[in-house]
């Protein structure tokens, strides 16, 4: 059985968050869809709130530190990405965009991506189409047709609301699984800095 790697990017700011909840729902459905297609899955989660300071440092220094570099490699080396953000001021969050900004311009070229977003009301749902999908189109990623939005009513509402969300989640997960299974498994990119000595080693003359 082929093993696929799913990178899950969650830009929620609280613990727990509705953003992470949606990300987990999408992940579970995608793993199930892959298994139905004879594929196993390894899930690696990148919680962007844990890298907020790392991202700020990367912007002012021009280089990601080790923790942020590992998060970037998790995303760029995966077979597919599930990306979920809260909606702030009619767009993706600044934290989410900051992470995208530190990726190399070709890092997601051809990468299958499932998009998700959360907000308080359903009126923000168009963010998926007027903000997130164009962003990933610019990066030349392959976004699946169904993007999933979850409002507060989808979590707290009755069976109707919950059932509609579950249907969207399952449809999007199936689309992502179809794209992933039609491709060879990704190989992890080599670390270009693996053989570069640390600053401490240079000071000790060990380079």
mmCIF file with all atom_site columns, C-alpha atoms in Angstrom:
data_model
loop_
_atom_site.group_PDB
_atom_site.id
_atom_site.type_symbol
_atom_site.label_atom_id
_atom_site.label_alt_id
_atom_site.label_comp_id
_atom_site.label_asym_id
_atom_site.label_entity_id
_atom_site.label_seq_id
_atom_site.pdbx_PDB_ins_code
_atom_site.Cartn_x
_atom_site.Cartn_y
_atom_site.Cartn_z
_atom_site.occupancy
_atom_site.B_iso_or_equiv
_atom_site.pdbx_formal_charge
_atom_site.auth_seq_id
_atom_site.auth_comp_id
_atom_site.auth_asym_id
_atom_site.auth_atom_id
_atom_site.pdbx_PDB_model_num
ATOM 1   C CA . UNK A 1 1   ? 0.000   0.000  0.000  1.00 0.00 ? 1   UNK A CA 1
ATOM 2   C CA . UNK A 1 2   ? 1.365   3.407  -0.999 1.00 0.00 ? 2   UNK A CA 1
ATOM 3   C CA . UNK A 1 3   ? 1.732   5.886  1.841  1.00 0.00 ? 3   UNK A CA 1
ATOM 4   C CA . UNK A 1 4   ? 0.860   9.515  1.192  1.00 0.00 ? 4   UNK A CA 1
ATOM 5   C CA . UNK A 1 5   ? 1.796   12.516 3.320  1.00 0.00 ? 5   UNK A CA 1
ATOM 6   C CA . UNK A 1 6   ? -0.808  15.161 4.106  1.00 0.00 ? 6   UNK A CA 1
ATOM 7   C CA . UNK A 1 7   ? 0.370   18.534 5.410  1.00 0.00 ? 7   UNK A CA 1
ATOM 8   C CA . UNK A 1 8   ? -2.354  20.326 7.353  1.00 0.00 ? 8   UNK A CA 1
ATOM 9   C CA . UNK A 1 9   ? -1.898  24.081 7.783  1.00 0.00 ? 9   UNK A CA 1
ATOM 10  C CA . UNK A 1 10  ? -4.136  25.634 10.427 1.00 0.00 ? 10  UNK A CA 1
ATOM 11  C CA . UNK A 1 11  ? -4.072  29.382 11.072 1.00 0.00 ? 11  UNK A CA 1
ATOM 12  C CA . UNK A 1 12  ? -6.359  29.399 14.094 1.00 0.00 ? 12  UNK A CA 1
ATOM 13  C CA . UNK A 1 13  ? -5.301  31.738 16.882 1.00 0.00 ? 13  UNK A CA 1
ATOM 14  C CA . UNK A 1 14  ? -6.826  30.010 19.894 1.00 0.00 ? 14  UNK A CA 1
ATOM 15  C CA . UNK A 1 15  ? -6.642  26.535 21.398 1.00 0.00 ? 15  UNK A CA 1
ATOM 16  C CA . UNK A 1 16  ? -8.970  24.937 20.546 1.00 0.00 ? 16  UNK A CA 1
ATOM 17  C CA . UNK A 1 17  ? -10.213 26.860 17.513 1.00 0.00 ? 17  UNK A CA 1
ATOM 18  C CA . UNK A 1 18  ? -12.956 26.355 14.960 1.00 0.00 ? 18  UNK A CA 1
ATOM 19  C CA . UNK A 1 19  ? -10.236 26.593 12.302 1.00 0.00 ? 19  UNK A CA 1
ATOM 20  C CA . UNK A 1 20  ? -8.383  23.618 13.735 1.00 0.00 ? 20  UNK A CA 1
ATOM 21  C CA . UNK A 1 21  ? -11.685 21.782 14.177 1.00 0.00 ? 21  UNK A CA 1
ATOM 22  C CA . UNK A 1 22  ? -12.466 22.188 10.486 1.00 0.00 ? 22  UNK A CA 1
ATOM 23  C CA . UNK A 1 23  ? -8.905  21.205 9.566  1.00 0.00 ? 23  UNK A CA 1
ATOM 24  C CA . UNK A 1 24  ? -9.252  18.024 11.617 1.00 0.00 ? 24  UNK A CA 1
ATOM 25  C CA . UNK A 1 25  ? -12.586 17.191 9.967  1.00 0.00 ? 25  UNK A CA 1
ATOM 26  C CA . UNK A 1 26  ? -11.113 17.667 6.503  1.00 0.00 ? 26  UNK A CA 1
ATOM 27  C CA . UNK A 1 27  ? -8.058  15.609 7.427  1.00 0.00 ? 27  UNK A CA 1
ATOM 28  C CA . UNK A 1 28  ? -10.051 12.698 8.821  1.00 0.00 ? 28  UNK A CA 1
ATOM 29  C CA . UNK A 1 29  ? -12.287 12.629 5.748  1.00 0.00 ? 29  UNK A CA 1
ATOM 30  C CA . UNK A 1 30  ? -9.289  12.747 3.390  1.00 0.00 ? 30  UNK A CA 1
ATOM 31  C CA . UNK A 1 31  ? -7.504  9.936  5.219  1.00 0.00 ? 31  UNK A CA 1
ATOM 32  C CA . UNK A 1 32  ? -10.686 7.838  4.983  1.00 0.00 ? 32  UNK A CA 1
ATOM 33  C CA . UNK A 1 33  ? -11.069 8.651  1.278  1.00 0.00 ? 33  UNK A CA 1
ATOM 34  C CA . UNK A 1 34  ? -7.465  7.665  0.581  1.00 0.00 ? 34  UNK A CA 1
ATOM 35  C CA . UNK A 1 35  ? -7.926  4.356  2.389  1.00 0.00 ? 35  UNK A CA 1
ATOM 36  C CA . UNK A 1 36  ? -11.004 3.662  0.296  1.00 0.00 ? 36  UNK A CA 1
ATOM 37  C CA . UNK A 1 37  ? -8.718  4.055  -2.713 1.00 0.00 ? 37  UNK A CA 1
ATOM 38  C CA . UNK A 1 38  ? -6.079  1.681  -1.326 1.00 0.00 ? 38  UNK A CA 1
ATOM 39  C CA . UNK A 1 39  ? -3.726  4.386  -0.048 1.00 0.00 ? 39  UNK A CA 1
ATOM 40  C CA . UNK A 1 40  ? -2.365  4.912  3.456  1.00 0.00 ? 40  UNK A CA 1
ATOM 41  C CA . UNK A 1 41  ? -1.748  8.405  4.862  1.00 0.00 ? 41  UNK A CA 1
ATOM 42  C CA . UNK A 1 42  ? 0.637   10.121 7.259  1.00 0.00 ? 42  UNK A CA 1
ATOM 43  C CA . UNK A 1 43  ? -0.643  13.436 8.639  1.00 0.00 ? 43  UNK A CA 1
ATOM 44  C CA . UNK A 1 44  ? 1.664   16.277 9.655  1.00 0.00 ? 44  UNK A CA 1
ATOM 45  C CA . UNK A 1 45  ? 0.035   19.353 11.199 1.00 0.00 ? 45  UNK A CA 1
ATOM 46  C CA . UNK A 1 46  ? 1.509   22.861 11.058 1.00 0.00 ? 46  UNK A CA 1
ATOM 47  C CA . UNK A 1 47  ? -0.124  25.140 13.637 1.00 0.00 ? 47  UNK A CA 1
ATOM 48  C CA . UNK A 1 48  ? 0.826   28.613 12.476 1.00 0.00 ? 48  UNK A CA 1
ATOM 49  C CA . UNK A 1 49  ? 0.129   30.233 15.856 1.00 0.00 ? 49  UNK A CA 1
ATOM 50  C CA . UNK A 1 50  ? 3.169   28.345 17.147 1.00 0.00 ? 50  UNK A CA 1
ATOM 51  C CA . UNK A 1 51  ? 5.318   30.051 14.504 1.00 0.00 ? 51  UNK A CA 1
ATOM 52  C CA . UNK A 1 52  ? 4.036   33.629 14.805 1.00 0.00 ? 52  UNK A CA 1
ATOM 53  C CA . UNK A 1 53  ? 7.313   34.961 16.237 1.00 0.00 ? 53  UNK A CA 1
ATOM 54  C CA . UNK A 1 54  ? 9.327   32.777 13.865 1.00 0.00 ? 54  UNK A CA 1
ATOM 55  C CA . UNK A 1 55  ? 7.516   34.363 10.931 1.00 0.00 ? 55  UNK A CA 1
ATOM 56  C CA . UNK A 1 56  ? 8.161   37.879 12.224 1.00 0.00 ? 56  UNK A CA 1
ATOM 57  C CA . UNK A 1 57  ? 11.851  37.056 12.642 1.00 0.00 ? 57  UNK A CA 1
ATOM 58  C CA . UNK A 1 58  ? 12.000  35.633 9.119  1.00 0.00 ? 58  UNK A CA 1
ATOM 59  C CA . UNK A 1 59  ? 10.656  38.862 7.674  1.00 0.00 ? 59  UNK A CA 1
ATOM 60  C CA . UNK A 1 60  ? 13.242  41.064 9.394  1.00 0.00 ? 60  UNK A CA 1
ATOM 61  C CA . UNK A 1 61  ? 16.230  38.716 9.022  1.00 0.00 ? 61  UNK A CA 1
ATOM 62  C CA . UNK A 1 62  ? 15.432  37.283 5.617  1.00 0.00 ? 62  UNK A CA 1
ATOM 63  C CA . UNK A 1 63  ? 15.892  33.685 6.800  1.00 0.00 ? 63  UNK A CA 1
ATOM 64  C CA . UNK A 1 64  ? 13.606  31.177 8.531  1.00 0.00 ? 64  UNK A CA 1
ATOM 65  C CA . UNK A 1 65  ? 14.902  29.674 11.752 1.00 0.00 ? 65  UNK A CA 1
ATOM 66  C CA . UNK A 1 66  ? 15.103  25.903 12.238 1.00 0.00 ? 66  UNK A CA 1
ATOM 67  C CA . UNK A 1 67  ? 11.546  25.524 13.539 1.00 0.00 ? 67  UNK A CA 1
ATOM 68  C CA . UNK A 1 68  ? 9.994   27.542 10.731 1.00 0.00 ? 68  UNK A CA 1
ATOM 69  C CA . UNK A 1 69  ? 12.175  25.835 8.125  1.00 0.00 ? 69  UNK A CA 1
ATOM 70  C CA . UNK A 1 70  ? 10.907  22.460 9.357  1.00 0.00 ? 70  UNK A CA 1
ATOM 71  C CA . UNK A 1 71  ? 7.307   23.691 9.014  1.00 0.00 ? 71  UNK A CA 1
ATOM 72  C CA . UNK A 1 72  ? 7.993   24.933 5.494  1.00 0.00 ? 72  UNK A CA 1
ATOM 73  C CA . UNK A 1 73  ? 9.568   21.607 4.517  1.00 0.00 ? 73  UNK A CA 1
ATOM 74  C CA . UNK A 1 74  ? 6.581   19.759 5.947  1.00 0.00 ? 74  UNK A CA 1
ATOM 75  C CA . UNK A 1 75  ? 4.305   21.643 3.565  1.00 0.00 ? 75  UNK A CA 1
ATOM 76  C CA . UNK A 1 76  ? 6.514   21.655 0.482  1.00 0.00 ? 76  UNK A CA 1
ATOM 77  C CA . UNK A 1 77  ? 7.433   17.986 0.842  1.00 0.00 ? 77  UNK A CA 1
ATOM 78  C CA . UNK A 1 78  ? 3.896   16.659 1.297  1.00 0.00 ? 78  UNK A CA 1
ATOM 79  C CA . UNK A 1 79  ? 1.822   14.892 -1.329 1.00 0.00 ? 79  UNK A CA 1
ATOM 80  C CA . UNK A 1 80  ? -1.071  17.256 -0.630 1.00 0.00 ? 80  UNK A CA 1
ATOM 81  C CA . UNK A 1 81  ? -1.926  20.232 1.562  1.00 0.00 ? 81  UNK A CA 1
ATOM 82  C CA . UNK A 1 82  ? -5.052  21.045 3.538  1.00 0.00 ? 82  UNK A CA 1
ATOM 83  C CA . UNK A 1 83  ? -5.002  24.797 4.259  1.00 0.00 ? 83  UNK A CA 1
ATOM 84  C CA . UNK A 1 84  ? -7.513  26.377 6.632  1.00 0.00 ? 84  UNK A CA 1
ATOM 85  C CA . UNK A 1 85  ? -7.677  29.974 7.839  1.00 0.00 ? 85  UNK A CA 1
ATOM 86  C CA . UNK A 1 86  ? -10.055 32.122 9.862  1.00 0.00 ? 86  UNK A CA 1
ATOM 87  C CA . UNK A 1 87  ? -11.554 35.089 8.011  1.00 0.00 ? 87  UNK A CA 1
ATOM 88  C CA . UNK A 1 88  ? -10.361 38.526 9.107  1.00 0.00 ? 88  UNK A CA 1
ATOM 89  C CA . UNK A 1 89  ? -11.627 41.705 7.404  1.00 0.00 ? 89  UNK A CA 1
ATOM 90  C CA . UNK A 1 90  ? -13.061 39.874 4.401  1.00 0.00 ? 90  UNK A CA 1
ATOM 91  C CA . UNK A 1 91  ? -9.875  37.897 3.673  1.00 0.00 ? 91  UNK A CA 1
ATOM 92  C CA . UNK A 1 92  ? -7.489  35.243 5.001  1.00 0.00 ? 92  UNK A CA 1
ATOM 93  C CA . UNK A 1 93  ? -5.705  36.098 8.229  1.00 0.00 ? 93  UNK A CA 1
ATOM 94  C CA . UNK A 1 94  ? -2.408  37.967 8.298  1.00 0.00 ? 94  UNK A CA 1
ATOM 95  C CA . UNK A 1 95  ? -0.778  34.977 9.991  1.00 0.00 ? 95  UNK A CA 1
ATOM 96  C CA . UNK A 1 96  ? -1.875  32.699 7.151  1.00 0.00 ? 96  UNK A CA 1
ATOM 97  C CA . UNK A 1 97  ? -0.616  35.116 4.488  1.00 0.00 ? 97  UNK A CA 1
ATOM 98  C CA . UNK A 1 98  ? 2.678   35.580 6.342  1.00 0.00 ? 98  UNK A CA 1
ATOM 99  C CA . UNK A 1 99  ? 3.356   31.854 6.113  1.00 0.00 ? 99  UNK A CA 1
ATOM 100 C CA . UNK A 1 100 ? 2.548   31.821 2.415  1.00 0.00 ? 100 UNK A CA 1
ATOM 101 C CA . UNK A 1 101 ? 4.888   34.787 1.930  1.00 0.00 ? 101 UNK A CA 1
ATOM 102 C CA . UNK A 1 102 ? 7.918   32.915 3.280  1.00 0.00 ? 102 UNK A CA 1
ATOM 103 C CA . UNK A 1 103 ? 7.457   30.032 0.837  1.00 0.00 ? 103 UNK A CA 1
ATOM 104 C CA . UNK A 1 104 ? 9.609   29.977 -2.286 1.00 0.00 ? 104 UNK A CA 1
ATOM 105 C CA . UNK A 1 105 ? 7.633   31.148 -5.302 1.00 0.00 ? 105 UNK A CA 1
ATOM 106 C CA . UNK A 1 106 ? 7.623   27.681 -6.916 1.00 0.00 ? 106 UNK A CA 1
ATOM 107 C CA . UNK A 1 107 ? 7.263   25.685 -3.701 1.00 0.00 ? 107 UNK A CA 1
ATOM 108 C CA . UNK A 1 108 ? 3.625   24.723 -4.286 1.00 0.00 ? 108 UNK A CA 1
ATOM 109 C CA . UNK A 1 109 ? 3.668   24.406 -8.075 1.00 0.00 ? 109 UNK A CA 1
ATOM 110 C CA . UNK A 1 110 ? 1.424   21.477 -8.982 1.00 0.00 ? 110 UNK A CA 1
ATOM 111 C CA . UNK A 1 111 ? 0.707   20.675 -5.338 1.00 0.00 ? 111 UNK A CA 1
ATOM 112 C CA . UNK A 1 112 ? -2.852  19.416 -4.643 1.00 0.00 ? 112 UNK A CA 1
ATOM 113 C CA . UNK A 1 113 ? -4.497  21.733 -2.109 1.00 0.00 ? 113 UNK A CA 1
ATOM 114 C CA . UNK A 1 114 ? -7.835  21.610 -0.301 1.00 0.00 ? 114 UNK A CA 1
ATOM 115 C CA . UNK A 1 115 ? -8.986  25.031 0.911  1.00 0.00 ? 115 UNK A CA 1
ATOM 116 C CA . UNK A 1 116 ? -10.988 25.738 4.051  1.00 0.00 ? 116 UNK A CA 1
ATOM 117 C CA . UNK A 1 117 ? -12.057 28.812 6.003  1.00 0.00 ? 117 UNK A CA 1
ATOM 118 C CA . UNK A 1 118 ? -14.030 29.646 9.135  1.00 0.00 ? 118 UNK A CA 1
ATOM 119 C CA . UNK A 1 119 ? -15.902 32.720 10.335 1.00 0.00 ? 119 UNK A CA 1
ATOM 120 C CA . UNK A 1 120 ? -18.802 33.766 12.503 1.00 0.00 ? 120 UNK A CA 1
ATOM 121 C CA . UNK A 1 121 ? -21.388 34.028 9.731  1.00 0.00 ? 121 UNK A CA 1
ATOM 122 C CA . UNK A 1 122 ? -21.941 32.516 6.303  1.00 0.00 ? 122 UNK A CA 1
ATOM 123 C CA . UNK A 1 123 ? -21.679 35.921 4.588  1.00 0.00 ? 123 UNK A CA 1
ATOM 124 C CA . UNK A 1 124 ? -17.878 35.504 4.693  1.00 0.00 ? 124 UNK A CA 1
ATOM 125 C CA . UNK A 1 125 ? -17.921 32.301 2.657  1.00 0.00 ? 125 UNK A CA 1
ATOM 126 C CA . UNK A 1 126 ? -16.941 34.032 -0.601 1.00 0.00 ? 126 UNK A CA 1
ATOM 127 C CA . UNK A 1 127 ? -13.470 34.551 0.866  1.00 0.00 ? 127 UNK A CA 1
ATOM 128 C CA . UNK A 1 128 ? -12.671 31.069 -0.408 1.00 0.00 ? 128 UNK A CA 1
ATOM 129 C CA . UNK A 1 129 ? -13.266 32.118 -4.007 1.00 0.00 ? 129 UNK A CA 1
ATOM 130 C CA . UNK A 1 130 ? -12.258 35.781 -4.099 1.00 0.00 ? 130 UNK A CA 1
ATOM 131 C CA . UNK A 1 131 ? -9.173  35.559 -1.842 1.00 0.00 ? 131 UNK A CA 1
ATOM 132 C CA . UNK A 1 132 ? -7.880  32.047 -1.142 1.00 0.00 ? 132 UNK A CA 1
ATOM 133 C CA . UNK A 1 133 ? -8.302  30.415 -4.541 1.00 0.00 ? 133 UNK A CA 1
ATOM 134 C CA . UNK A 1 134 ? -6.637  33.299 -6.435 1.00 0.00 ? 134 UNK A CA 1
ATOM 135 C CA . UNK A 1 135 ? -3.744  33.217 -3.952 1.00 0.00 ? 135 UNK A CA 1
ATOM 136 C CA . UNK A 1 136 ? -3.070  29.541 -4.610 1.00 0.00 ? 136 UNK A CA 1
ATOM 137 C CA . UNK A 1 137 ? -3.650  29.984 -8.336 1.00 0.00 ? 137 UNK A CA 1
ATOM 138 C CA . UNK A 1 138 ? -0.856  32.567 -8.277 1.00 0.00 ? 138 UNK A CA 1
ATOM 139 C CA . UNK A 1 139 ? 1.357   29.940 -6.603 1.00 0.00 ? 139 UNK A CA 1
ATOM 140 C CA . UNK A 1 140 ? 0.344   27.477 -9.350 1.00 0.00 ? 140 UNK A CA 1
ATOM 141 C CA . UNK A 1 141 ? -1.025  24.973 -6.857 1.00 0.00 ? 141 UNK A CA 1
ATOM 142 C CA . UNK A 1 142 ? -3.800  22.586 -7.918 1.00 0.00 ? 142 UNK A CA 1
ATOM 143 C CA . UNK A 1 143 ? -6.817  23.453 -5.779 1.00 0.00 ? 143 UNK A CA 1
ATOM 144 C CA . UNK A 1 144 ? -9.660  20.933 -5.729 1.00 0.00 ? 144 UNK A CA 1
ATOM 145 C CA . UNK A 1 145 ? -13.041 22.213 -6.968 1.00 0.00 ? 145 UNK A CA 1
ATOM 146 C CA . UNK A 1 146 ? -14.798 22.082 -3.601 1.00 0.00 ? 146 UNK A CA 1
ATOM 147 C CA . UNK A 1 147 ? -13.585 24.460 -0.899 1.00 0.00 ? 147 UNK A CA 1
ATOM 148 C CA . UNK A 1 148 ? -15.155 24.192 2.554  1.00 0.00 ? 148 UNK A CA 1
ATOM 149 C CA . UNK A 1 149 ? -16.408 27.078 4.662  1.00 0.00 ? 149 UNK A CA 1
ATOM 150 C CA . UNK A 1 150 ? -17.746 26.636 8.195  1.00 0.00 ? 150 UNK A CA 1
ATOM 151 C CA . UNK A 1 151 ? -19.670 29.317 10.069 1.00 0.00 ? 151 UNK A CA 1
ATOM 152 C CA . UNK A 1 152 ? -20.627 29.227 13.730 1.00 0.00 ? 152 UNK A CA 1
ATOM 153 C CA . UNK A 1 153 ? -24.059 27.892 12.805 1.00 0.00 ? 153 UNK A CA 1
ATOM 154 C CA . UNK A 1 154 ? -22.458 24.850 11.181 1.00 0.00 ? 154 UNK A CA 1
ATOM 155 C CA . UNK A 1 155 ? -21.053 23.803 14.568 1.00 0.00 ? 155 UNK A CA 1
ATOM 156 C CA . UNK A 1 156 ? -23.923 24.887 16.806 1.00 0.00 ? 156 UNK A CA 1
ATOM 157 C CA . UNK A 1 157 ? -26.870 24.435 14.467 1.00 0.00 ? 157 UNK A CA 1
ATOM 158 C CA . UNK A 1 158 ? -29.256 21.537 14.080 1.00 0.00 ? 158 UNK A CA 1
ATOM 159 C CA . UNK A 1 159 ? -28.903 18.413 12.013 1.00 0.00 ? 159 UNK A CA 1
ATOM 160 C CA . UNK A 1 160 ? -29.465 20.298 8.776  1.00 0.00 ? 160 UNK A CA 1
ATOM 161 C CA . UNK A 1 161 ? -26.487 22.602 9.170  1.00 0.00 ? 161 UNK A CA 1
ATOM 162 C CA . UNK A 1 162 ? -24.207 19.849 10.450 1.00 0.00 ? 162 UNK A CA 1
ATOM 163 C CA . UNK A 1 163 ? -25.253 17.510 7.677  1.00 0.00 ? 163 UNK A CA 1
ATOM 164 C CA . UNK A 1 164 ? -24.533 20.100 4.989  1.00 0.00 ? 164 UNK A CA 1
ATOM 165 C CA . UNK A 1 165 ? -21.055 20.712 6.384  1.00 0.00 ? 165 UNK A CA 1
ATOM 166 C CA . UNK A 1 166 ? -20.348 16.976 6.547  1.00 0.00 ? 166 UNK A CA 1
ATOM 167 C CA . UNK A 1 167 ? -21.426 16.585 2.923  1.00 0.00 ? 167 UNK A CA 1
ATOM 168 C CA . UNK A 1 168 ? -19.115 19.402 1.805  1.00 0.00 ? 168 UNK A CA 1
ATOM 169 C CA . UNK A 1 169 ? -16.240 17.948 3.814  1.00 0.00 ? 169 UNK A CA 1
ATOM 170 C CA . UNK A 1 170 ? -16.701 14.483 2.314  1.00 0.00 ? 170 UNK A CA 1
ATOM 171 C CA . UNK A 1 171 ? -16.992 15.840 -1.229 1.00 0.00 ? 171 UNK A CA 1
ATOM 172 C CA . UNK A 1 172 ? -13.833 17.960 -0.911 1.00 0.00 ? 172 UNK A CA 1
ATOM 173 C CA . UNK A 1 173 ? -11.912 15.097 0.696  1.00 0.00 ? 173 UNK A CA 1
ATOM 174 C CA . UNK A 1 174 ? -12.911 12.745 -2.101 1.00 0.00 ? 174 UNK A CA 1
ATOM 175 C CA . UNK A 1 175 ? -11.742 15.242 -4.717 1.00 0.00 ? 175 UNK A CA 1
ATOM 176 C CA . UNK A 1 176 ? -8.381  15.635 -2.991 1.00 0.00 ? 176 UNK A CA 1
ATOM 177 C CA . UNK A 1 177 ? -7.956  11.879 -2.674 1.00 0.00 ? 177 UNK A CA 1
ATOM 178 C CA . UNK A 1 178 ? -8.726  11.441 -6.383 1.00 0.00 ? 178 UNK A CA 1
ATOM 179 C CA . UNK A 1 179 ? -6.012  13.944 -7.334 1.00 0.00 ? 179 UNK A CA 1
ATOM 180 C CA . UNK A 1 180 ? -3.443  12.477 -4.940 1.00 0.00 ? 180 UNK A CA 1
ATOM 181 C CA . UNK A 1 181 ? -3.941  8.848  -5.980 1.00 0.00 ? 181 UNK A CA 1
ATOM 182 C CA . UNK A 1 182 ? -3.417  9.775  -9.621 1.00 0.00 ? 182 UNK A CA 1
ATOM 183 C CA . UNK A 1 183 ? 0.145   10.944 -8.884 1.00 0.00 ? 183 UNK A CA 1
ATOM 184 C CA . UNK A 1 184 ? 3.374   9.293  -7.751 1.00 0.00 ? 184 UNK A CA 1
ATOM 185 C CA . UNK A 1 185 ? 4.282   9.755  -4.095 1.00 0.00 ? 185 UNK A CA 1
ATOM 186 C CA . UNK A 1 186 ? 6.355   12.851 -3.357 1.00 0.00 ? 186 UNK A CA 1
ATOM 187 C CA . UNK A 1 187 ? 9.991   12.618 -2.319 1.00 0.00 ? 187 UNK A CA 1
ATOM 188 C CA . UNK A 1 188 ? 11.193  14.914 0.442  1.00 0.00 ? 188 UNK A CA 1
ATOM 189 C CA . UNK A 1 189 ? 13.371  17.717 -0.957 1.00 0.00 ? 189 UNK A CA 1
ATOM 190 C CA . UNK A 1 190 ? 16.988  17.702 0.154  1.00 0.00 ? 190 UNK A CA 1
ATOM 191 C CA . UNK A 1 191 ? 17.888  20.320 2.738  1.00 0.00 ? 191 UNK A CA 1
ATOM 192 C CA . UNK A 1 192 ? 20.257  22.779 0.985  1.00 0.00 ? 192 UNK A CA 1
ATOM 193 C CA . UNK A 1 193 ? 21.606  23.867 4.387  1.00 0.00 ? 193 UNK A CA 1
ATOM 194 C CA . UNK A 1 194 ? 22.234  20.376 5.777  1.00 0.00 ? 194 UNK A CA 1
ATOM 195 C CA . UNK A 1 195 ? 26.012  20.598 5.354  1.00 0.00 ? 195 UNK A CA 1
ATOM 196 C CA . UNK A 1 196 ? 26.366  24.266 6.285  1.00 0.00 ? 196 UNK A CA 1
ATOM 197 C CA . UNK A 1 197 ? 28.266  24.675 9.576  1.00 0.00 ? 197 UNK A CA 1
ATOM 198 C CA . UNK A 1 198 ? 26.595  26.566 12.412 1.00 0.00 ? 198 UNK A CA 1
ATOM 199 C CA . UNK A 1 199 ? 27.833  29.958 13.563 1.00 0.00 ? 199 UNK A CA 1
ATOM 200 C CA . UNK A 1 200 ? 29.273  28.327 16.702 1.00 0.00 ? 200 UNK A CA 1
ATOM 201 C CA . UNK A 1 201 ? 31.219  25.843 14.559 1.00 0.00 ? 201 UNK A CA 1
ATOM 202 C CA . UNK A 1 202 ? 32.629  28.669 12.481 1.00 0.00 ? 202 UNK A CA 1
ATOM 203 C CA . UNK A 1 203 ? 33.783  30.468 15.611 1.00 0.00 ? 203 UNK A CA 1
ATOM 204 C CA . UNK A 1 204 ? 35.525  27.307 16.833 1.00 0.00 ? 204 UNK A CA 1
ATOM 205 C CA . UNK A 1 205 ? 37.147  26.819 13.458 1.00 0.00 ? 205 UNK A CA 1
ATOM 206 C CA . UNK A 1 206 ? 35.409  23.483 12.870 1.00 0.00 ? 206 UNK A CA 1
ATOM 207 C CA . UNK A 1 207 ? 34.142  24.312 9.390  1.00 0.00 ? 207 UNK A CA 1
#
